[in-house]
Amino acid sequence: MQYDIIVSGVGGQGILSIAAVIDLAALHCGLHIHQAEVHGMSQRGGAVQSHLRISDEEIHSGLIGEGTADIILSVEPLEALRYLHFLAPEGRIVTATETVINMAGYPPFELIEAELRRTGSPVLVDAAGLAREAGSARTSNMVMLGAAAPFIALEQDILETGIIELFEAKGETIVAMNIDAFRKGLAFSQEHIIKES
């Protein structure tokens, strides 16, 4: 088994927290994981990405090749589009719909959406809205992890264990909010799958 994930967004959106939860979950399953990060200008809201490779065998390269990613998990839609060339033909895009306009000439969301839809059936998530329902806009990254969960080769309970481990030092309230956010994203994605089938 080998599973390749690109996690992308802009600085401050919790990209590395998403990657950390997946790392913890994979380790609990006894799997090998390799993570390669590109931070970019994260302090200024610049592009941030992480390549995650999960396998039941030893991993020799940390970088994902073009056209081979099983999933692009993005918390910003233009960043999903930026890494589209990494997506495998049968791969899946899961992205938040809230834009972070951090450059001149940022295209209208409608144009971004049209390009993303050319991949088949991307999962477009109002992560900010679901995060507010969970109690904090800061949990939007866990909403996105939940939305991607049906397409990641890790069980829901194992991913939730990773969330607990990552946030437990911040207290039970923070853990509960992040678990709730994860489950809201998961429920949204499951509804999307039902509708497309």
PDB file of N, CA and C in Angstrom, residues 17 21 34 38 42-43 74 76 84 90-91 94-96 110-111 136-138 142-143 149 152 156 160 169 184 194-195:
ATOM      1  N   SER A  17      -0.347  21.300  11.000  1.00  0.00           N
ATOM      2  CA  SER A  17      -1.161  20.557  11.974  1.00  0.00           C
ATOM      3  C   SER A  17      -1.904  19.415  11.283  1.00  0.00           C
ATOM      4  N   VAL A  21      -1.317  15.398  12.249  1.00  0.00           N
ATOM      5  CA  VAL A  21      -2.358  14.432  12.610  1.00  0.00           C
ATOM      6  C   VAL A  21      -2.257  13.186  11.728  1.00  0.00           C
ATOM      7  N   HIS A  34       6.649   9.517   5.257  1.00  0.00           N
ATOM      8  CA  HIS A  34       7.709  10.482   4.955  1.00  0.00           C
ATOM      9  C   HIS A  34       7.037  11.803   4.650  1.00  0.00           C
ATOM     10  N   VAL A  38       7.488  22.434   2.334  1.00  0.00           N
ATOM     11  CA  VAL A  38       7.966  23.650   1.693  1.00  0.00           C
ATOM     12  C   VAL A  38       7.178  24.788   2.319  1.00  0.00           C
ATOM     13  N   SER A  42       5.670  31.808   4.634  1.00  0.00           N
ATOM     14  CA  SER A  42       4.511  31.544   5.481  1.00  0.00           C
ATOM     15  C   SER A  42       4.186  32.702   6.416  1.00  0.00           C
ATOM     16  N   GLN A  43       5.200  33.469   6.800  1.00  0.00           N
ATOM     17  CA  GLN A  43       4.936  34.587   7.694  1.00  0.00           C
ATOM     18  C   GLN A  43       4.131  35.687   7.009  1.00  0.00           C
ATOM     19  N   SER A  74      -6.370  20.916   0.267  1.00  0.00           N
ATOM     20  CA  SER A  74      -5.983  22.318   0.327  1.00  0.00           C
ATOM     21  C   SER A  74      -6.960  23.125   1.184  1.00  0.00           C
ATOM     22  N   GLU A  76      -7.055  26.369   0.783  1.00  0.00           N
ATOM     23  CA  GLU A  76      -7.232  27.592  -0.006  1.00  0.00           C
ATOM     24  C   GLU A  76      -7.372  27.175  -1.462  1.00  0.00           C
ATOM     25  N   LEU A  84      -2.288  21.240  -9.092  1.00  0.00           N
ATOM     26  CA  LEU A  84      -3.106  20.336  -9.879  1.00  0.00           C
ATOM     27  C   LEU A  84      -2.281  19.362 -10.715  1.00  0.00           C
ATOM     28  N   GLU A  90      -6.806   9.418 -11.357  1.00  0.00           N
ATOM     29  CA  GLU A  90      -7.922   8.970 -10.527  1.00  0.00           C
ATOM     30  C   GLU A  90      -7.903   9.652  -9.155  1.00  0.00           C
ATOM     31  N   GLY A  91      -7.041  10.664  -8.990  1.00  0.00           N
ATOM     32  CA  GLY A  91      -6.903  11.349  -7.703  1.00  0.00           C
ATOM     33  C   GLY A  91      -8.083  12.264  -7.401  1.00  0.00           C
ATOM     34  N   VAL A  94      -9.718  17.941  -2.568  1.00  0.00           N
ATOM     35  CA  VAL A  94     -10.580  18.381  -1.474  1.00  0.00           C
ATOM     36  C   VAL A  94     -10.059  19.748  -1.063  1.00  0.00           C
ATOM     37  N   THR A  95     -10.881  20.790  -1.231  1.00  0.00           N
ATOM     38  CA  THR A  95     -10.398  22.134  -0.926  1.00  0.00           C
ATOM     39  C   THR A  95     -11.453  22.993  -0.253  1.00  0.00           C
ATOM     40  N   ALA A  96     -10.967  23.895   0.580  1.00  0.00           N
ATOM     41  CA  ALA A  96     -11.833  24.918   1.155  1.00  0.00           C
ATOM     42  C   ALA A  96     -12.187  25.917   0.057  1.00  0.00           C
ATOM     43  N   GLU A 110     -15.026  31.904  -9.196  1.00  0.00           N
ATOM     44  CA  GLU A 110     -15.761  31.153 -10.220  1.00  0.00           C
ATOM     45  C   GLU A 110     -14.809  30.526 -11.236  1.00  0.00           C
ATOM     46  N   LEU A 111     -13.748  31.255 -11.600  1.00  0.00           N
ATOM     47  CA  LEU A 111     -12.772  30.713 -12.555  1.00  0.00           C
ATOM     48  C   LEU A 111     -11.962  29.580 -11.931  1.00  0.00           C
ATOM     49  N   SER A 136     -14.963  27.541  16.646  1.00  0.00           N
ATOM     50  CA  SER A 136     -13.809  28.404  16.412  1.00  0.00           C
ATOM     51  C   SER A 136     -13.391  28.354  14.951  1.00  0.00           C
ATOM     52  N   ALA A 137     -13.204  29.525  14.347  1.00  0.00           N
ATOM     53  CA  ALA A 137     -12.738  29.598  12.957  1.00  0.00           C
ATOM     54  C   ALA A 137     -11.361  28.962  12.810  1.00  0.00           C
ATOM     55  N   ARG A 138     -10.626  28.848  13.906  1.00  0.00           N
ATOM     56  CA  ARG A 138      -9.274  28.280  13.855  1.00  0.00           C
ATOM     57  C   ARG A 138      -9.284  26.776  13.622  1.00  0.00           C
ATOM     58  N   MET A 142      -9.026  21.361  10.633  1.00  0.00           N
ATOM     59  CA  MET A 142      -9.533  20.040  11.008  1.00  0.00           C
ATOM     60  C   MET A 142     -10.829  19.712  10.255  1.00  0.00           C
ATOM     61  N   VAL A 143     -11.614  20.742   9.906  1.00  0.00           N
ATOM     62  CA  VAL A 143     -12.757  20.523   9.010  1.00  0.00           C
ATOM     63  C   VAL A 143     -12.253  19.925   7.702  1.00  0.00           C
ATOM     64  N   ALA A 149     -10.933  12.824   4.870  1.00  0.00           N
ATOM     65  CA  ALA A 149     -10.802  11.513   5.526  1.00  0.00           C
ATOM     66  C   ALA A 149     -11.339  10.330   4.707  1.00  0.00           C
ATOM     67  N   ILE A 152      -8.580   9.130   2.408  1.00  0.00           N
ATOM     68  CA  ILE A 152      -7.268   8.818   2.981  1.00  0.00           C
ATOM     69  C   ILE A 152      -7.325   7.394   3.512  1.00  0.00           C
ATOM     70  N   GLN A 156     -11.232   6.559  10.517  1.00  0.00           N
ATOM     71  CA  GLN A 156     -11.681   7.757  11.222  1.00  0.00           C
ATOM     72  C   GLN A 156     -11.197   7.784  12.669  1.00  0.00           C
ATOM     73  N   GLU A 160      -8.841  10.552  14.536  1.00  0.00           N
ATOM     74  CA  GLU A 160      -9.288  11.265  15.732  1.00  0.00           C
ATOM     75  C   GLU A 160      -8.301  11.086  16.887  1.00  0.00           C
ATOM     76  N   ALA A 169      -2.476  18.867  24.926  1.00  0.00           N
ATOM     77  CA  ALA A 169      -1.769  19.792  25.818  1.00  0.00           C
ATOM     78  C   ALA A 169      -2.505  21.127  25.948  1.00  0.00           C
ATOM     79  N   LYS A 184     -17.575  17.367  11.382  1.00  0.00           N
ATOM     80  CA  LYS A 184     -18.417  18.171  10.480  1.00  0.00           C
ATOM     81  C   LYS A 184     -17.889  18.089   9.046  1.00  0.00           C
ATOM     82  N   ILE A 194     -22.359  10.616  -1.510  1.00  0.00           N
ATOM     83  CA  ILE A 194     -23.707  10.064  -1.771  1.00  0.00           C
ATOM     84  C   ILE A 194     -24.329  10.762  -2.980  1.00  0.00           C
ATOM     85  N   LYS A 195     -24.193  12.077  -3.041  1.00  0.00           N
ATOM     86  CA  LYS A 195     -24.806  12.830  -4.134  1.00  0.00           C
ATOM     87  C   LYS A 195     -24.191  12.485  -5.495  1.00  0.00           C
TER      88      LYS A 195
END
